[in-house]
Short mmCIF file of C-alpha atoms in Angstrom, two decimals:
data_model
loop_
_atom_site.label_atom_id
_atom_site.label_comp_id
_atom_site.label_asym_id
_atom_site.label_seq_id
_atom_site.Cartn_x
_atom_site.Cartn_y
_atom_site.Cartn_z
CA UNK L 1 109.34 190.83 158.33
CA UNK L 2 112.81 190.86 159.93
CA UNK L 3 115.29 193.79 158.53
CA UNK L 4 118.20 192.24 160.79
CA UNK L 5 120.27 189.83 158.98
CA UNK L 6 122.12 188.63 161.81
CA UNK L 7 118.96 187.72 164.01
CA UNK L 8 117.71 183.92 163.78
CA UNK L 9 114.47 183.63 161.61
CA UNK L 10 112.79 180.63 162.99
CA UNK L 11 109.48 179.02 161.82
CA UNK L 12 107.20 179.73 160.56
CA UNK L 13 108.62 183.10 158.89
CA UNK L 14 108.65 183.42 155.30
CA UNK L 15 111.69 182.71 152.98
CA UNK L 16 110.95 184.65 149.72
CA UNK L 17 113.07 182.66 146.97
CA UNK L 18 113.60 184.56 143.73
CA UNK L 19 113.15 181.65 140.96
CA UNK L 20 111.36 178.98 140.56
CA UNK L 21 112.94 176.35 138.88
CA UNK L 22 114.16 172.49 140.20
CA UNK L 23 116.52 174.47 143.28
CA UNK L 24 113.71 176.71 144.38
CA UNK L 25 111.69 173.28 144.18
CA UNK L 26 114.38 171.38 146.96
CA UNK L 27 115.03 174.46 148.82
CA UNK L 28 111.21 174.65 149.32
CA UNK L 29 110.69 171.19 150.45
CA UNK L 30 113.40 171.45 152.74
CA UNK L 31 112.09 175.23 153.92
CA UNK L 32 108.85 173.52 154.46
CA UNK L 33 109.98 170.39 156.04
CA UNK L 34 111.15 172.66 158.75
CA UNK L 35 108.27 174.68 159.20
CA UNK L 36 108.81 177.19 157.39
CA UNK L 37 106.32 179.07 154.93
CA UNK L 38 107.29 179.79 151.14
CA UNK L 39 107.28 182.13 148.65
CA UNK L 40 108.29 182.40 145.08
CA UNK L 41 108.63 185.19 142.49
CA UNK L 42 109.09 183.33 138.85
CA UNK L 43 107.11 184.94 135.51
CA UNK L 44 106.23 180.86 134.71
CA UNK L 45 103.05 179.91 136.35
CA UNK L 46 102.51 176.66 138.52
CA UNK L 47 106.64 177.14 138.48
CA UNK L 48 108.70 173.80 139.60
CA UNK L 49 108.83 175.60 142.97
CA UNK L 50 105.32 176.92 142.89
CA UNK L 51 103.54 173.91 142.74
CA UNK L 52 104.94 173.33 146.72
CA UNK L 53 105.39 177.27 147.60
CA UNK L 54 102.88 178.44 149.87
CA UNK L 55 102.83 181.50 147.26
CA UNK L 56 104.00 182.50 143.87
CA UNK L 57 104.15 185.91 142.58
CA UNK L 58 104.14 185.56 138.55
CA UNK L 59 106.56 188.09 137.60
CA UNK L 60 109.37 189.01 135.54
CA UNK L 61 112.68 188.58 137.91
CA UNK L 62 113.64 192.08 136.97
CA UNK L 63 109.57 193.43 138.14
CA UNK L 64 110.74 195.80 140.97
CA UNK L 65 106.87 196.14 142.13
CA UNK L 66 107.13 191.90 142.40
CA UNK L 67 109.89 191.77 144.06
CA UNK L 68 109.39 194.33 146.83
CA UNK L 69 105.84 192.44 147.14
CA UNK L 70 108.09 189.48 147.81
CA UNK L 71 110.07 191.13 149.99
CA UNK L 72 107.50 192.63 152.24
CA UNK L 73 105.66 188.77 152.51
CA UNK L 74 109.11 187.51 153.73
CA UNK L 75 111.74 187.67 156.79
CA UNK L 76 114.42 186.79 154.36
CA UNK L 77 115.33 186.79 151.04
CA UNK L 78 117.43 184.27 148.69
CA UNK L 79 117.49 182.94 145.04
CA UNK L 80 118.15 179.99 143.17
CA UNK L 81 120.34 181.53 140.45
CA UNK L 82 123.20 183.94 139.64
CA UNK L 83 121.65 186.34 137.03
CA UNK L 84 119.40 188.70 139.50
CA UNK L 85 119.57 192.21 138.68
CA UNK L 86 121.74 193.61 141.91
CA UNK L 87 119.81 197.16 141.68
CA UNK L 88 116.18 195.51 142.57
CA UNK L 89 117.72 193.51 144.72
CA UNK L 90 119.32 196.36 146.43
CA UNK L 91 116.23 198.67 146.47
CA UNK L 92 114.82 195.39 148.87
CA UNK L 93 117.22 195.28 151.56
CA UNK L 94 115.00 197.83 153.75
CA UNK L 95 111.89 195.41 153.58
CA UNK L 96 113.56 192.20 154.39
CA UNK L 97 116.23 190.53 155.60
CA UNK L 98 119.54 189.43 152.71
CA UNK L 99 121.69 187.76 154.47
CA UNK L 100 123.87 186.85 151.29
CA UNK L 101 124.14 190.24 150.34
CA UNK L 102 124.68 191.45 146.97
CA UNK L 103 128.38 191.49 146.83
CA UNK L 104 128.36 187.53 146.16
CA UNK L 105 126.35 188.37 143.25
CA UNK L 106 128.09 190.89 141.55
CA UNK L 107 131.31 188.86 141.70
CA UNK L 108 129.84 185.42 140.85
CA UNK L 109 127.59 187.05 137.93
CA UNK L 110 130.09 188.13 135.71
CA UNK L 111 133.20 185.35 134.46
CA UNK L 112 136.08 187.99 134.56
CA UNK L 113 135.21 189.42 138.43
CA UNK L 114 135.17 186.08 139.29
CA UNK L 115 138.19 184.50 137.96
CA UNK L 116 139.33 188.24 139.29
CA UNK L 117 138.72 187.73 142.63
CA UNK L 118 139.83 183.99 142.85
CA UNK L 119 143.76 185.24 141.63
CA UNK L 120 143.63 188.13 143.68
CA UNK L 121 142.90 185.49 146.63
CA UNK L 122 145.88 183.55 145.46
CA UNK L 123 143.74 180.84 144.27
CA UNK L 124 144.81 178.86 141.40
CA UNK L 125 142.72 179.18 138.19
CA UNK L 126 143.28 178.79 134.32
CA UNK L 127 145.03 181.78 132.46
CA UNK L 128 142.59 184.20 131.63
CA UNK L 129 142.38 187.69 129.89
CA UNK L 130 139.43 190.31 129.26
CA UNK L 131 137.86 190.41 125.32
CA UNK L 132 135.42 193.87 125.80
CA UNK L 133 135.06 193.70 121.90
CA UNK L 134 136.15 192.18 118.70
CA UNK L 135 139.31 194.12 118.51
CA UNK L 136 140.58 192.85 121.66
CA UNK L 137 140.57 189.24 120.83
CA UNK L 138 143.69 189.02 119.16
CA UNK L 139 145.92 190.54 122.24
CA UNK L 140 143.80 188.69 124.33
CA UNK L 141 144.99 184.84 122.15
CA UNK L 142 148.37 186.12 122.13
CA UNK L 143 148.28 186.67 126.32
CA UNK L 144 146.52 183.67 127.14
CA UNK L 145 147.22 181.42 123.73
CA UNK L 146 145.20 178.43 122.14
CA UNK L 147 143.49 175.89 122.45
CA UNK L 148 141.37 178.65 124.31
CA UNK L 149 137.59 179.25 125.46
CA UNK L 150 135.77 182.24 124.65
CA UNK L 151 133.38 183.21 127.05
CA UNK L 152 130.45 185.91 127.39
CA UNK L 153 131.25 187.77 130.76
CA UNK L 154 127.19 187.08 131.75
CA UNK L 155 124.64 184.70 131.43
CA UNK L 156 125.23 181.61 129.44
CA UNK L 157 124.81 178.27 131.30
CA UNK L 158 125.30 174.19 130.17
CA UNK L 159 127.72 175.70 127.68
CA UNK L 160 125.70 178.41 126.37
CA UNK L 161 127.13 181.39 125.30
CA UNK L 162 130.82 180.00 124.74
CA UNK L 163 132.97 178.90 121.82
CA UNK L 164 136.00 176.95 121.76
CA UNK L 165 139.11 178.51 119.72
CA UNK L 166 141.57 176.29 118.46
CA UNK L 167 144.70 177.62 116.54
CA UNK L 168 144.44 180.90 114.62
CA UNK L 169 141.20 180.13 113.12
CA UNK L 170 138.10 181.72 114.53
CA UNK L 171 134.90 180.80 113.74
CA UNK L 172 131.93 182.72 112.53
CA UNK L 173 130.03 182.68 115.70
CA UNK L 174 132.81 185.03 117.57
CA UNK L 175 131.45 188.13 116.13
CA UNK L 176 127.77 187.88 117.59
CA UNK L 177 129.40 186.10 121.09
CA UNK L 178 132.02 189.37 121.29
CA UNK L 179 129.38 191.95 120.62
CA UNK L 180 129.05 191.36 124.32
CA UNK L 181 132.15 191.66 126.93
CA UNK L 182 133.72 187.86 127.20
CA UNK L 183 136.66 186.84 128.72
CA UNK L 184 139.00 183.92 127.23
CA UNK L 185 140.19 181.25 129.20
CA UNK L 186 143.16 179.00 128.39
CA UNK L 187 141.77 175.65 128.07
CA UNK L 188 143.37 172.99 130.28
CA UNK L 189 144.02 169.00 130.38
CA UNK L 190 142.96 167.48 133.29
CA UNK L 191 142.30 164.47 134.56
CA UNK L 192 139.05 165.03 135.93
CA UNK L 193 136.48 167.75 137.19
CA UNK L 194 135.55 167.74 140.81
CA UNK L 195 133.43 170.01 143.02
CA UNK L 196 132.58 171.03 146.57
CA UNK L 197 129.49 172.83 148.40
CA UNK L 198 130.38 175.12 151.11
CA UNK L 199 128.51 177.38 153.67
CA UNK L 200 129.00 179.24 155.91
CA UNK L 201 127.01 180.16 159.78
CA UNK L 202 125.94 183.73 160.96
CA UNK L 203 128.79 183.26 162.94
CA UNK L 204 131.57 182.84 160.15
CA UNK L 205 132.13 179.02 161.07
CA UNK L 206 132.33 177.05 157.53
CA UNK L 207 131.15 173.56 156.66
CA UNK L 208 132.04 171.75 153.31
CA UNK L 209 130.39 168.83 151.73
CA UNK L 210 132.20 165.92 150.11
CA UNK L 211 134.18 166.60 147.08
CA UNK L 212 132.50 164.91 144.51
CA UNK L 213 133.60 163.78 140.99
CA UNK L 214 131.48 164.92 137.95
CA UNK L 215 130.71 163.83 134.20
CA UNK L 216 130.07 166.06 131.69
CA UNK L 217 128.21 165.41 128.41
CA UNK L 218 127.35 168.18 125.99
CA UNK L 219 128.31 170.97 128.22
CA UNK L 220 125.84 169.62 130.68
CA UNK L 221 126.38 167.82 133.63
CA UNK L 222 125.93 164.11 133.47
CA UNK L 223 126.74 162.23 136.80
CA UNK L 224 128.24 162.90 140.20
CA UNK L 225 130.10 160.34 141.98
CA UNK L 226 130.43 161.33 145.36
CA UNK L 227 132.83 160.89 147.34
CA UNK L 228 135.24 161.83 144.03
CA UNK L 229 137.70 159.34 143.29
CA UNK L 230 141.13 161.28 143.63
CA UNK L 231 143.85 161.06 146.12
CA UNK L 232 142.93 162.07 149.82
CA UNK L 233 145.33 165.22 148.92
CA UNK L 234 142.93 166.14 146.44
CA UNK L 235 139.85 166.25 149.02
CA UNK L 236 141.90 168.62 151.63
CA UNK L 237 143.39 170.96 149.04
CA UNK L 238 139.39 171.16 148.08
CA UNK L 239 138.91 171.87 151.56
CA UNK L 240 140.70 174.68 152.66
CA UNK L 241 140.33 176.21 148.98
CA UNK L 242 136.59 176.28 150.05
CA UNK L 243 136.95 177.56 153.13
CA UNK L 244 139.42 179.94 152.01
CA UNK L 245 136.72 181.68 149.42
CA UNK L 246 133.75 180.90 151.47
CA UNK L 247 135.59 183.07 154.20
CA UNK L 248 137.09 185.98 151.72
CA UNK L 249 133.08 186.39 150.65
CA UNK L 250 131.67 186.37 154.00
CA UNK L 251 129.39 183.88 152.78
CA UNK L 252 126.26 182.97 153.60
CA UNK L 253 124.03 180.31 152.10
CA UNK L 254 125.30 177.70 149.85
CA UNK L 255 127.84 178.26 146.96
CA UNK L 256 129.44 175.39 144.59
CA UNK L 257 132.58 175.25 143.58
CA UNK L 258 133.64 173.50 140.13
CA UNK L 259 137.49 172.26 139.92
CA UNK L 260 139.73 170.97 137.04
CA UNK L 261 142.17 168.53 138.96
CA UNK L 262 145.41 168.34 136.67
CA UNK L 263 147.64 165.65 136.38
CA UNK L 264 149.98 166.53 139.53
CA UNK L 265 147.18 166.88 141.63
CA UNK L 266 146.36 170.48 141.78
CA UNK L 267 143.70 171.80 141.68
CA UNK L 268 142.27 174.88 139.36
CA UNK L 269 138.74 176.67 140.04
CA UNK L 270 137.04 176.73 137.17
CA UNK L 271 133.50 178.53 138.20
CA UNK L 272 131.61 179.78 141.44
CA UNK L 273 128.10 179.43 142.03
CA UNK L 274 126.14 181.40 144.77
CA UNK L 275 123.73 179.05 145.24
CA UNK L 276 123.23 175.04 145.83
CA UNK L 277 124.09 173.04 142.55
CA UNK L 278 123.18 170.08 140.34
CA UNK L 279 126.54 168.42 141.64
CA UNK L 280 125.35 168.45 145.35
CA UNK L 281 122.07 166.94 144.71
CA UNK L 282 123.48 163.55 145.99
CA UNK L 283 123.41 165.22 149.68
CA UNK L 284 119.27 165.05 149.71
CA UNK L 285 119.80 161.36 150.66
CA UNK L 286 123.58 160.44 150.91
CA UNK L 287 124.05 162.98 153.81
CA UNK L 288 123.55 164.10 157.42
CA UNK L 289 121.64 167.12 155.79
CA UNK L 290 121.31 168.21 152.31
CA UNK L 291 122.80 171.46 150.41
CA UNK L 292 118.72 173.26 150.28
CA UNK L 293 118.78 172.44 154.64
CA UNK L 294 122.24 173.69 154.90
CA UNK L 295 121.18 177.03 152.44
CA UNK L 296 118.28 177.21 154.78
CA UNK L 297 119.97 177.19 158.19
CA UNK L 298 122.57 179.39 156.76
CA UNK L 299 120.10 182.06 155.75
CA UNK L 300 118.17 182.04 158.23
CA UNK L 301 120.79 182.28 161.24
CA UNK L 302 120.88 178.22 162.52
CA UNK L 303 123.54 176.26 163.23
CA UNK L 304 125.31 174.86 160.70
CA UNK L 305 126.09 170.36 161.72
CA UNK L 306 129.45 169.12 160.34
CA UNK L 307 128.67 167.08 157.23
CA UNK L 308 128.85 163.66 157.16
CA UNK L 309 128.17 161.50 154.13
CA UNK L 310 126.10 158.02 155.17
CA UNK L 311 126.95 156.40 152.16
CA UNK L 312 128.68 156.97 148.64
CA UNK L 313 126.18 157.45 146.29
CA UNK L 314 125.77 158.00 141.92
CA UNK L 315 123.27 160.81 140.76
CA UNK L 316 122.86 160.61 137.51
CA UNK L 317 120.88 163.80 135.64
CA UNK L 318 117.49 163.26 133.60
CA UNK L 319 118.07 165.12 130.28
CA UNK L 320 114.27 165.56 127.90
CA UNK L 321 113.21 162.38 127.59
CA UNK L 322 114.99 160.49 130.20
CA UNK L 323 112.35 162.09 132.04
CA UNK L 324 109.63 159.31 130.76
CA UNK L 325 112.43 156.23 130.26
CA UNK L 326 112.91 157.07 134.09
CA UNK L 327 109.82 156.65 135.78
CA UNK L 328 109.18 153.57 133.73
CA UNK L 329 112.14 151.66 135.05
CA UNK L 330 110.64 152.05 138.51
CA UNK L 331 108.71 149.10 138.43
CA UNK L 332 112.13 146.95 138.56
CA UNK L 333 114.05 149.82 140.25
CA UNK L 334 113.08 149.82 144.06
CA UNK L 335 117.18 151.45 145.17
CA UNK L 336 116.45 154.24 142.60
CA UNK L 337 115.58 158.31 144.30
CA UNK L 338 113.87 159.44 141.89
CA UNK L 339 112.78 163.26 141.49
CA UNK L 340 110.92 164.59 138.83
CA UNK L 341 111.14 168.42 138.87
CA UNK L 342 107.71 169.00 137.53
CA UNK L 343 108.36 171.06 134.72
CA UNK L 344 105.53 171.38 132.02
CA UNK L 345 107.62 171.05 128.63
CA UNK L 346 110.01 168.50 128.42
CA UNK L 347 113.08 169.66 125.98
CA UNK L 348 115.98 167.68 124.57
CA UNK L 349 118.76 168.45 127.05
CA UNK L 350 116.69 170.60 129.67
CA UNK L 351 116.72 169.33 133.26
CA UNK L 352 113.95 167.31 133.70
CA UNK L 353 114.73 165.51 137.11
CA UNK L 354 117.34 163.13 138.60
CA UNK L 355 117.90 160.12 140.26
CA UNK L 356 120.23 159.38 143.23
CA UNK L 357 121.46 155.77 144.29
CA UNK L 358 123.25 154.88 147.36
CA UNK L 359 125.74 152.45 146.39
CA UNK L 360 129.38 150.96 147.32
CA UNK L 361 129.68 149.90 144.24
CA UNK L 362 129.96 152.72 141.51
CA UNK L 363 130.90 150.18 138.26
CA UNK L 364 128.00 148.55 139.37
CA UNK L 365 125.55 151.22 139.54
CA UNK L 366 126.74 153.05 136.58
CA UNK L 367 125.81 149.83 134.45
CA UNK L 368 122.94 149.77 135.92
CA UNK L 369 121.87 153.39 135.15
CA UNK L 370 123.49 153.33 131.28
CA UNK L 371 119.57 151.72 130.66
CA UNK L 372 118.59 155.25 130.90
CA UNK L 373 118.09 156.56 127.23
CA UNK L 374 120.76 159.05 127.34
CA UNK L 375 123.39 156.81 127.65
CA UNK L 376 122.65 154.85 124.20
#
């Protein structure tokens, strides 16, 4: 156990990591590949991340008695998602070391702290205004106008939890999505979404990945293309944007930043996540280190390397059944990284694995991945 977040936690120490789904799963096997020992608290048994922890605590996340078990087996804390509940995590801090804190959290939990904090940085983001009920939608369409998103404040993910307002008439749905606080966003036209993983050392220097270009079907991310195919502009504005948050949050670990890039070339930030993301998966093979090693060595005190991307590469997400359509094409796909997250139940549109190609040709390797059944 190591109550001194500051202090480098080397191998073989513990990392407790609170969820166990397909980013607990890579931040274990890079935890492990350093040495490191592993354990997970997730209420699924035989979790994604489970099946390589060297532990898993079945729990609810919210189980205070789980988590402080968790936190007394490990030096260090971290988690693979955004929804925690800040009090249990707060009740941990004297048992183990949380380097990211619980600040990060409460910010990048909730949609209107978030977009919050980013204007009070002076960082560009869409208009926005608070909806705490059904009465307040109306002022809220007249401050920010339409076409507009309505957003719950919490939770929702892969475009759960949000509705899409167009001119005066609102659908049925807003009066079950409002009974919660939301927040509507003006909605913009860009010309493409981008995104960036940061981190930052024990020592406050900050190292970005690529900006990388993403696809979106459904709500749900669909490709990355990375390096992103915008103006060299583009890449630097993404740059010191990152390093201007990553800095303002004190940051430690990995966050991902999502950007609309409009049609002069500015850029907008359209969400925050405290945690490595689907859009920096490409790293586990297209770069120097990956997002999970970076998350590691960030959490645990290390030395953060400048990032350097070997090669441009496609990853292209495995939605349900792409899953099976996937692992078949490997007998005449010998370029193809593919990772299967090991989830029991395969679901239409759930995350079921990926695969990453190296490539200098991304017309070429898009083609070639369109045989995948979500693409038909």
């Amino acid at each position: 156990m190591n109550k001194n977040s500051e202090q480098v936690i080397l191998p073989p120490a513990t990392i407790g990591i609170v969820g166990g789904g397909q980013l607990g799963r890579m931040l274990t096997v890079s935890a492990k590949q350093m040495g490191y020992r592993v354990g997970i608290l997730d209420p699924t048994p035989d979790s994604p991340a489970g099946q390589l922890a060297d532990f898993q605590v079945i729990a609810d996340y919210q189980n205070q008695a789980a988590l402080q078990s968790l936190a007394r087996e490990s030096a260090v804390l971290t988690y693979e998602f955004e929804n925690v509940d800040e009090q249990a995590l707060s009740a941990v801090r004297p048992l183990t070391s949380l380097p990211q804190g619980v600040e990060l959290l409460h910010i990048t939990g909730n949609r209107l702290r978030e977009k919050q904090f980013l204007a009070k940085l002076g960082v560009a983001v869409t208009p926005f205004a608070a909806v705490p009920n059904r009465s307040a939608l109306p002022a809220a369409i007249a401050q920010v106008g339409t076409p507009a998103i309505l957003k719950t404040v919490a939770g929702g993910y892969d475009g759960h939890g949000q509705l899409d307002l167009d001119g005066q008439v609102l659908p049925l749905e807003i009066a079950s999505l409002t009974a919660h606080p939301c927040i509507l966003e003006a909605r913009q036209q860009f010309t493409c979404e981008v995104a960036m993983m940061v981190t930052r050392s024990a020592t406050g220097d900050v190292v970005t990945f690529p900006l990388v270009e993403n696809q979106h079907r459904h709500h749900i991310l669909h490709t990355t293309l990375a390096p992103a195919r915008v103006a060299p502009a583009v890449h630097r504005q993404a740059q010191q944007i990152a390093t201007r948050i990553a800095t303002a949050l004190n940051l430690r670990g990995v966050l991902g930043i999502e950007f609309f890039v409009l049609a002069n070339g500015e850029l907008l930030v359209n969400e925050l996540a405290p945690r490595p993301h689907n859009s920096g998966h490409y790293s586990i093979e297209a770069c120097n280190i990956s997002q999970f090693e970076a998350h590691i060595r960030s959490i645990c005190g290390l030395p953060l390397p400048e990032i350097q991307q070997l090669r441009p590469a496609v990853m292209r997400n495995l939605l349900g059944e792409d899953l099976a359509v996937a692992r078949q094409a490997l007998v005449t796909q010998p370029d193809w990284h593919f990772h299967d997250y090991g989830k029991e139940q395969i679901k239409p549109q759930r995350k079921m694995g990926h695969v990453t190609c190296l490539t200098d040709d991304f017309a070429a390797t898009l083609q070639e991945l369109a045989t995948l059944k979500g693409d038909h």
